[in-house]
Coordinates of C-alpha atoms and ligand atoms in Angstrom, one line a residue:
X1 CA 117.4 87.4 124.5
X2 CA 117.8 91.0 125.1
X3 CA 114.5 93.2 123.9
X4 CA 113.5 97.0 124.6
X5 CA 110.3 96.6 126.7
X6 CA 107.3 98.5 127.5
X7 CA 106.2 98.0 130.6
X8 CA 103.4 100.7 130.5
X9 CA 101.4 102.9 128.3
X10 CA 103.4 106.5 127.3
X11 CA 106.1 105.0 129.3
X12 CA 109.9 104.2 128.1
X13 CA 111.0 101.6 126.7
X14 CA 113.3 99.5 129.1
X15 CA 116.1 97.1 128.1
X16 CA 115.4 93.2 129.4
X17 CA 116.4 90.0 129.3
X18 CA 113.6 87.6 127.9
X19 CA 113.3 83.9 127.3
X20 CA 113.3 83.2 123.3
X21 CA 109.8 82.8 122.5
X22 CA 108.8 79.2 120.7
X23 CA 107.1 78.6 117.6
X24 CA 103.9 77.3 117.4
X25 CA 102.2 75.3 114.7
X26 CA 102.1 77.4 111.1
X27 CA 105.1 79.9 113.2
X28 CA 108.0 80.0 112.8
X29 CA 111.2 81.7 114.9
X30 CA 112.9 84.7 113.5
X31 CA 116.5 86.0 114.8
X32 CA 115.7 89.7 113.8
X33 CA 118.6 91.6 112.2
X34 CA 116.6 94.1 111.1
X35 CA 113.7 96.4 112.9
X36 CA 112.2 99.8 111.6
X37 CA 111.1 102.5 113.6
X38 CA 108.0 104.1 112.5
X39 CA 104.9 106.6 113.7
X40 CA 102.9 103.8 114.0
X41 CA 105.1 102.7 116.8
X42 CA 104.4 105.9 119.1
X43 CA 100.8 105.3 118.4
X44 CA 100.7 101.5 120.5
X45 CA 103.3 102.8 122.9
X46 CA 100.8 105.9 123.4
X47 CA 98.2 103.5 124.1
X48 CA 95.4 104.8 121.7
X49 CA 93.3 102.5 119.6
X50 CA 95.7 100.0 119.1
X51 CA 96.1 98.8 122.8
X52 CA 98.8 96.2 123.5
X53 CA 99.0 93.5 126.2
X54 CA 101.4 94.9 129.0
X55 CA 104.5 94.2 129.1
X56 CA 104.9 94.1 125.3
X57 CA 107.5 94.3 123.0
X58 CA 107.2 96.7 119.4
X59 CA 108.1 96.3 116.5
X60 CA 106.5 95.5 113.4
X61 CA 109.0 95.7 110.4
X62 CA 111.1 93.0 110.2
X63 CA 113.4 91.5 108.2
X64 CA 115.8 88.0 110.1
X65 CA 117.1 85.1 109.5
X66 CA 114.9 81.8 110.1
X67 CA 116.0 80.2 113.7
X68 CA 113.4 77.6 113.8
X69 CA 109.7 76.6 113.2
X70 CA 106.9 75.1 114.5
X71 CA 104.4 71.8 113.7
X72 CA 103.2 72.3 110.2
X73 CA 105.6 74.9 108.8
X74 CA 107.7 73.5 105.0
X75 CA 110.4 75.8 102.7
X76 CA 111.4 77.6 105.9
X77 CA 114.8 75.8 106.7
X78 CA 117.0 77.4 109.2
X79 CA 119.3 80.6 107.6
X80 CA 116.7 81.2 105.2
X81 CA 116.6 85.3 104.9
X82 CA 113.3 86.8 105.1
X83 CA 111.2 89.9 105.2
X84 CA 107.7 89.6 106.5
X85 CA 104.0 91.6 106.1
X86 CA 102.7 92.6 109.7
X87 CA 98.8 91.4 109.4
X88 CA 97.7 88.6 111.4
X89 CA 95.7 87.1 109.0
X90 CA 93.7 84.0 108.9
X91 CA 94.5 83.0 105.5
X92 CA 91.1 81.2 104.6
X93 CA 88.4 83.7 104.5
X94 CA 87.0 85.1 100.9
X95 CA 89.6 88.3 100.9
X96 CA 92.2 85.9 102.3
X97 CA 91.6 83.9 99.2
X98 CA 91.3 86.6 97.2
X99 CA 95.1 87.5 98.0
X100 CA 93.8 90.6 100.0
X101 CA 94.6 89.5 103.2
X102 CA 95.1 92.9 104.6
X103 CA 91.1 93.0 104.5
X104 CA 91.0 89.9 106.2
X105 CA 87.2 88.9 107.6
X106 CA 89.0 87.3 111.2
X107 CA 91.7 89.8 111.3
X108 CA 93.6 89.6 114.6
X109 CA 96.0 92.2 114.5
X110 CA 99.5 92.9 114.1
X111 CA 103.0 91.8 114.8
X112 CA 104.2 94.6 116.6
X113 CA 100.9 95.4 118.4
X114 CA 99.0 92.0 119.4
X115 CA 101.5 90.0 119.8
X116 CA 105.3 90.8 120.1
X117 CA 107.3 92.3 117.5
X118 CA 111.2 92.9 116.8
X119 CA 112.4 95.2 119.2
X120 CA 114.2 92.5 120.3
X121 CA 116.8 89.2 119.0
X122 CA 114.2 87.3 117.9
X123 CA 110.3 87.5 117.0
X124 CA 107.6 84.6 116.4
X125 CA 105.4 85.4 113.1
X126 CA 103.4 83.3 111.0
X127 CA 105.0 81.7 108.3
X128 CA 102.3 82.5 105.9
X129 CA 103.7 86.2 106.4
X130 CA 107.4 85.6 104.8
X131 CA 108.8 86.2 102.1
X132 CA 112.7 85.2 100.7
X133 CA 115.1 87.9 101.0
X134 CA 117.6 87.6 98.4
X135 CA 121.5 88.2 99.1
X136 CA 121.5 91.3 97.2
X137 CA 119.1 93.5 99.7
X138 CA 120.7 93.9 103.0
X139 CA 118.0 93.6 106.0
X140 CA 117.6 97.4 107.0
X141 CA 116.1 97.7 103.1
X142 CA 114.1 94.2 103.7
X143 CA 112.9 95.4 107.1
X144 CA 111.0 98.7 105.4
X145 CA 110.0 96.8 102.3
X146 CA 106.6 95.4 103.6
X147 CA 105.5 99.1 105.0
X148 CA 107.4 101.8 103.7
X149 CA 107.4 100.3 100.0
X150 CA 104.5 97.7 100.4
X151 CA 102.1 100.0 101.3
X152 CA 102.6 102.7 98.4
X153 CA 103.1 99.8 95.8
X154 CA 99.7 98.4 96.7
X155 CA 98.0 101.5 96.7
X156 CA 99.4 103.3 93.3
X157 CA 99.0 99.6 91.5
X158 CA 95.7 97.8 92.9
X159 CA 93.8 100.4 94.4
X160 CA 94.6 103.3 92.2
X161 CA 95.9 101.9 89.1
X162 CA 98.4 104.8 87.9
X163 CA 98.7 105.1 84.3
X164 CA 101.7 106.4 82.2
X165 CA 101.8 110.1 82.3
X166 CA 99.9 110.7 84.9
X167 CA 99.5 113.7 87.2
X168 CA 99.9 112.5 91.1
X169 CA 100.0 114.6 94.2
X170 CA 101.5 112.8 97.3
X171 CA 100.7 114.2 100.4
X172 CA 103.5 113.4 102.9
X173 CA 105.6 113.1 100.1
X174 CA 108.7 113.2 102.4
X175 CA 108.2 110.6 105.1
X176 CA 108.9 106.8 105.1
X177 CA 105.8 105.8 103.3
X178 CA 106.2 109.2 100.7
X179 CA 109.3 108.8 99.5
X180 CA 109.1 105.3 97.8
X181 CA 105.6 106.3 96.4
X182 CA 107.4 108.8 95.0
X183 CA 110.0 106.4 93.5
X184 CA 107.2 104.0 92.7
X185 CA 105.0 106.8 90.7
X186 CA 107.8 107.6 88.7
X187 CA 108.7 103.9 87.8
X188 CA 105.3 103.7 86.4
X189 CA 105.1 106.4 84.1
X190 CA 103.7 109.2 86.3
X191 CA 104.6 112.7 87.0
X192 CA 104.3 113.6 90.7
X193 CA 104.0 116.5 92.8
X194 CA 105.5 116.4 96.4
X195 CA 103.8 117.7 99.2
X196 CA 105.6 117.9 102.6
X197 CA 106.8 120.3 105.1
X198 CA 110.0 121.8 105.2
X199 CA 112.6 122.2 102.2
X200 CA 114.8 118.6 103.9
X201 CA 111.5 117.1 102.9
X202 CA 111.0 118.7 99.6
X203 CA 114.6 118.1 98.7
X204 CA 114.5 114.6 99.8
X205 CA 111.3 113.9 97.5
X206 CA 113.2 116.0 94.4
X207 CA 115.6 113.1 94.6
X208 CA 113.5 110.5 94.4
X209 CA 111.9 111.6 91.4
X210 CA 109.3 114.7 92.1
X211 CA 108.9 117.0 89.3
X212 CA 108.0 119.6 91.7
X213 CA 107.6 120.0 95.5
X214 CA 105.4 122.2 97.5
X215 CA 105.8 123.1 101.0
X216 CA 102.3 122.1 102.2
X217 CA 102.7 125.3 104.9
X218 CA 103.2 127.7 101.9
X219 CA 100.4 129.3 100.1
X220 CA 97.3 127.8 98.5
X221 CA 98.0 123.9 97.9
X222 CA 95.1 123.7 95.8
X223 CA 96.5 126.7 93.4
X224 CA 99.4 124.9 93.4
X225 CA 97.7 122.1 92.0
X226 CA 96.2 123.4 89.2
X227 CA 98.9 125.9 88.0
X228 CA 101.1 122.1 88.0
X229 CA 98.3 120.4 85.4
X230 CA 97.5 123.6 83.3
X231 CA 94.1 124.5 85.4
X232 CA 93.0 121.4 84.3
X233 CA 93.5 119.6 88.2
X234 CA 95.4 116.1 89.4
X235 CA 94.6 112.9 87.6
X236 CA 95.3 111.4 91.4
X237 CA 96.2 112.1 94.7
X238 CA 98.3 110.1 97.3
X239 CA 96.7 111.2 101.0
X240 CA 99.3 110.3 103.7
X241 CA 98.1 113.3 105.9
X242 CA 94.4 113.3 106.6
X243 CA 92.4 116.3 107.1
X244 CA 95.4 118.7 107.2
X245 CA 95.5 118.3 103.6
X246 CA 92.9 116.6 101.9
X247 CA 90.1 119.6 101.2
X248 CA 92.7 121.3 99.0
X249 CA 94.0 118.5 97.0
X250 CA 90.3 117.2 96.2
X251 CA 89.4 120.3 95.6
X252 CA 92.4 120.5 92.9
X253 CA 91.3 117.0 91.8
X254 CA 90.4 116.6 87.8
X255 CA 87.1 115.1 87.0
X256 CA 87.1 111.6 86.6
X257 CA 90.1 111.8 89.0
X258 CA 91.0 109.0 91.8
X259 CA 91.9 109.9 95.6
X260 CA 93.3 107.0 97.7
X261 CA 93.4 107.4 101.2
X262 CA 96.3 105.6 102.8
X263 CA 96.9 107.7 105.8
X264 CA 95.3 110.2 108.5
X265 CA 97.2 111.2 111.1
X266 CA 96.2 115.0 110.8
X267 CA 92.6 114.0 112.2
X268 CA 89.6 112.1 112.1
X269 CA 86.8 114.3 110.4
X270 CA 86.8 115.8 107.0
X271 CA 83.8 117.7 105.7
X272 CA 82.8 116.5 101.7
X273 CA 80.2 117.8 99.6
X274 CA 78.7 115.0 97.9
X275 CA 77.4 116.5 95.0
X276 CA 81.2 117.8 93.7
X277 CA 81.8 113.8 93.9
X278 CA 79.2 112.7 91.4
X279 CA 79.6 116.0 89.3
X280 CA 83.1 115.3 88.7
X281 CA 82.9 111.4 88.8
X282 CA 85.8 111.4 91.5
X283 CA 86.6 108.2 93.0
X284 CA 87.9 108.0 96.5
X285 CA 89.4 104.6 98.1
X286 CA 91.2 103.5 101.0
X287 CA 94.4 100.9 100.8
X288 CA 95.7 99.1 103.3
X289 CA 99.4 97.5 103.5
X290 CA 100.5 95.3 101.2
X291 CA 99.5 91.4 100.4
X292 CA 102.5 88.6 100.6
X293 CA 102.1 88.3 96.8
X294 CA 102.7 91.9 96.2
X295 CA 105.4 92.2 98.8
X296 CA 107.4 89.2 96.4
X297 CA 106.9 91.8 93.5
X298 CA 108.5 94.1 96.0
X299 CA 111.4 92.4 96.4
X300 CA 111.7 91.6 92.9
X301 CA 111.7 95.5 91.7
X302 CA 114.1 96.2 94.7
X303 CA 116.4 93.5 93.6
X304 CA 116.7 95.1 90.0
X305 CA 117.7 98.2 91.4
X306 CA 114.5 99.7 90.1
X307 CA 113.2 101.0 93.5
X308 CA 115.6 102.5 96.2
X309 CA 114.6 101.8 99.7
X310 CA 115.2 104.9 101.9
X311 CA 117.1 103.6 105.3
X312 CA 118.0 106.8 107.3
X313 CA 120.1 104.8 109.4
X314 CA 121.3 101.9 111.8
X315 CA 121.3 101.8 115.2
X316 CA 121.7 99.7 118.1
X317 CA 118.6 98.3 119.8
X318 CA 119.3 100.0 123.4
X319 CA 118.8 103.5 121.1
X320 CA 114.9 102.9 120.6
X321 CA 114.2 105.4 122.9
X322 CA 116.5 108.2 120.8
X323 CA 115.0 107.0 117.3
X324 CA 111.4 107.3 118.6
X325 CA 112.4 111.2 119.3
X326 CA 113.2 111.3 115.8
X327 CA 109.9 109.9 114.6
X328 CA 107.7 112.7 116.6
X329 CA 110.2 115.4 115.8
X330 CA 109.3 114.8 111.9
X331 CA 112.6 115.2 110.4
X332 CA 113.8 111.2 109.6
X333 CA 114.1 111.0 105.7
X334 CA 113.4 107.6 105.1
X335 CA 113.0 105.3 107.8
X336 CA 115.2 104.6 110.6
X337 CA 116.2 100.8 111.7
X338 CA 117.1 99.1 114.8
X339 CA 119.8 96.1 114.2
X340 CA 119.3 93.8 117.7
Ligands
ZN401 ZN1 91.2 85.9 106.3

């Protein structure tokens, strides 16, 4: 099969020819026809945290068509269309139980990182990870369903719990992950407030839904903030960013307000004063991905037409290379996908 490689850390990637891989027991063989590009990606191919096994293959959202299975794997026939969560999971501790595998106790990793992903004609995953694609979404929109609308849908519904008429700020309103929580928000009754860089950005999250949008490089964010709710500060906040924006929209936070934390890739540290916490009852919580439960209610709203996956567009896996450029330049709307 052919698959972009990388052969070494903040190297290229480099078209080869691999053997298929097989299935093992509880996997099952995926001919991918759909791979997104994300930031994530440049992050394992940098070599940072995330440190892949050399030579490795990227790629970790996917959406195929079933090609075979292993020992122990049932209601996966060959043709069936799938999307797929990342998470390596080992589907038996308490939070695997739970259905909040993503906080897995015997985590392993991720498709994409740890073992290989879908830079390439086909991809081995765990059939616990799938879900049915129906006819009606094409696979560049069930490629980004599992990350760029999984992870928003998770965080605004089971870690933040959005209510009806709302105030939310999204940070990073603009990118892959921004512009469905965007969508998202507004399908639930909420009014949001954009916050990117650039007016491609803003414009981008206007469309979506945003009442308004800020350029995050233009004045005081947390001014912003407030003159939006009346003074009176954000019911919730969205973080995508990190430190580059979070001391001005808590600081712009109401009392009794919630801050979920989905995304840093401003920085590491961020300086809090605990007191304005417990004064003002603020809650702050971190969300991670998406479950396979939640991904089926994905599909489900995406299928209705109710939520509008963002593909920016479809290329051909030997352009990896130019859609990674994209990514670190910062001006994709939506996500871009590779179609091996
Ligand atoms: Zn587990």
């Amino acid at each position: 099969m052919r698959a972009m490689v990388l052969e070494e850390h903040g190297g290229p990637l480099v078209l080869r020819r691999l053997p298929v891989p097989e299935p093992g027991p509880g996997e099952v063989l995926v001919h991918v026809r759909a791979c997104a590009v994300d930031r994530f990606d440049l992050a394992i191919r940098a070599g940072g945290r995330e440190r892949s096994t050399l030579p490795h293959v990227l790629g970790h959202e996917i959406a195929g068509e079933v090609a075979g299975a292993g020992a122990g794997v049932a209601g996966w026939p060959v043709g069936a269309r799938v999307a797929a969560t990342l998470y390596l999971v080992c589907g038996s501790c308490r939070w695997c139980l739970r259905g909040r595998e993503t906080i897995c106790e015997n985590f392993r990793g991720h498709v994409g990182v740890n073992v290989p992903g879908g830079y390439a004609e086909y991809v081995v995953m765990p059939a616990r990870n799938l879900v049915a694609l129906p006819e009606s979404i094409d696979f560049p929109a069930g490629s980004i369903l599992a990350n760029a609308v999984g992870t928003p849908f998770h965080a605004l519904t089971a870690r933040m719990g959005l209510l009806p008429g709302e105030r939310l700020v999204v940070t990073g309103a603009g990118g892959g992950v921004g512009l469905h929580a965007v969508q998202l928000a507004g399908m639930l009754g909420a009014s949001v407030m954009a916050v990117d860089l650039g007016a491609g950005k803003a414009a981008a999250a206007r469309e979506c839904g945003a009442d308004v949008a800020v350029d995050a490089a233009r004045g005081d964010l947390a001014e912003a903030i407030r003159d939006w709710t009346g003074g009176r500060g954000a019911d919730a906040v969205l973080e995508l960013v990190g430190p580059a924006t979070m001391p001005a929209t808590l600081a712009a936070l109401a009392k009794g307000g919630r801050m979920v934390i989905v995304g840093s890739h401003t920085g590491v540290e961020w300086t809090i004063d605990p007191g304005a916490i417990y004064r003002n009852e603020w809650e702050i919580r971190g969300s991670r991905n998406v479950s396979v439960d939640e991904l089926n209610t994905v599909v489900d709203l995406v299928s209705r037409r109710l939520i509008r996956p963002i593909v920016a567009g479809t290329h051909p896996l030997e352009r990896a290379e130019v859609l990674h450029e994209r990514v670190r330049s910062g001006t994709v709307v939506g996500r871009d996908v590779l179609v091996p």
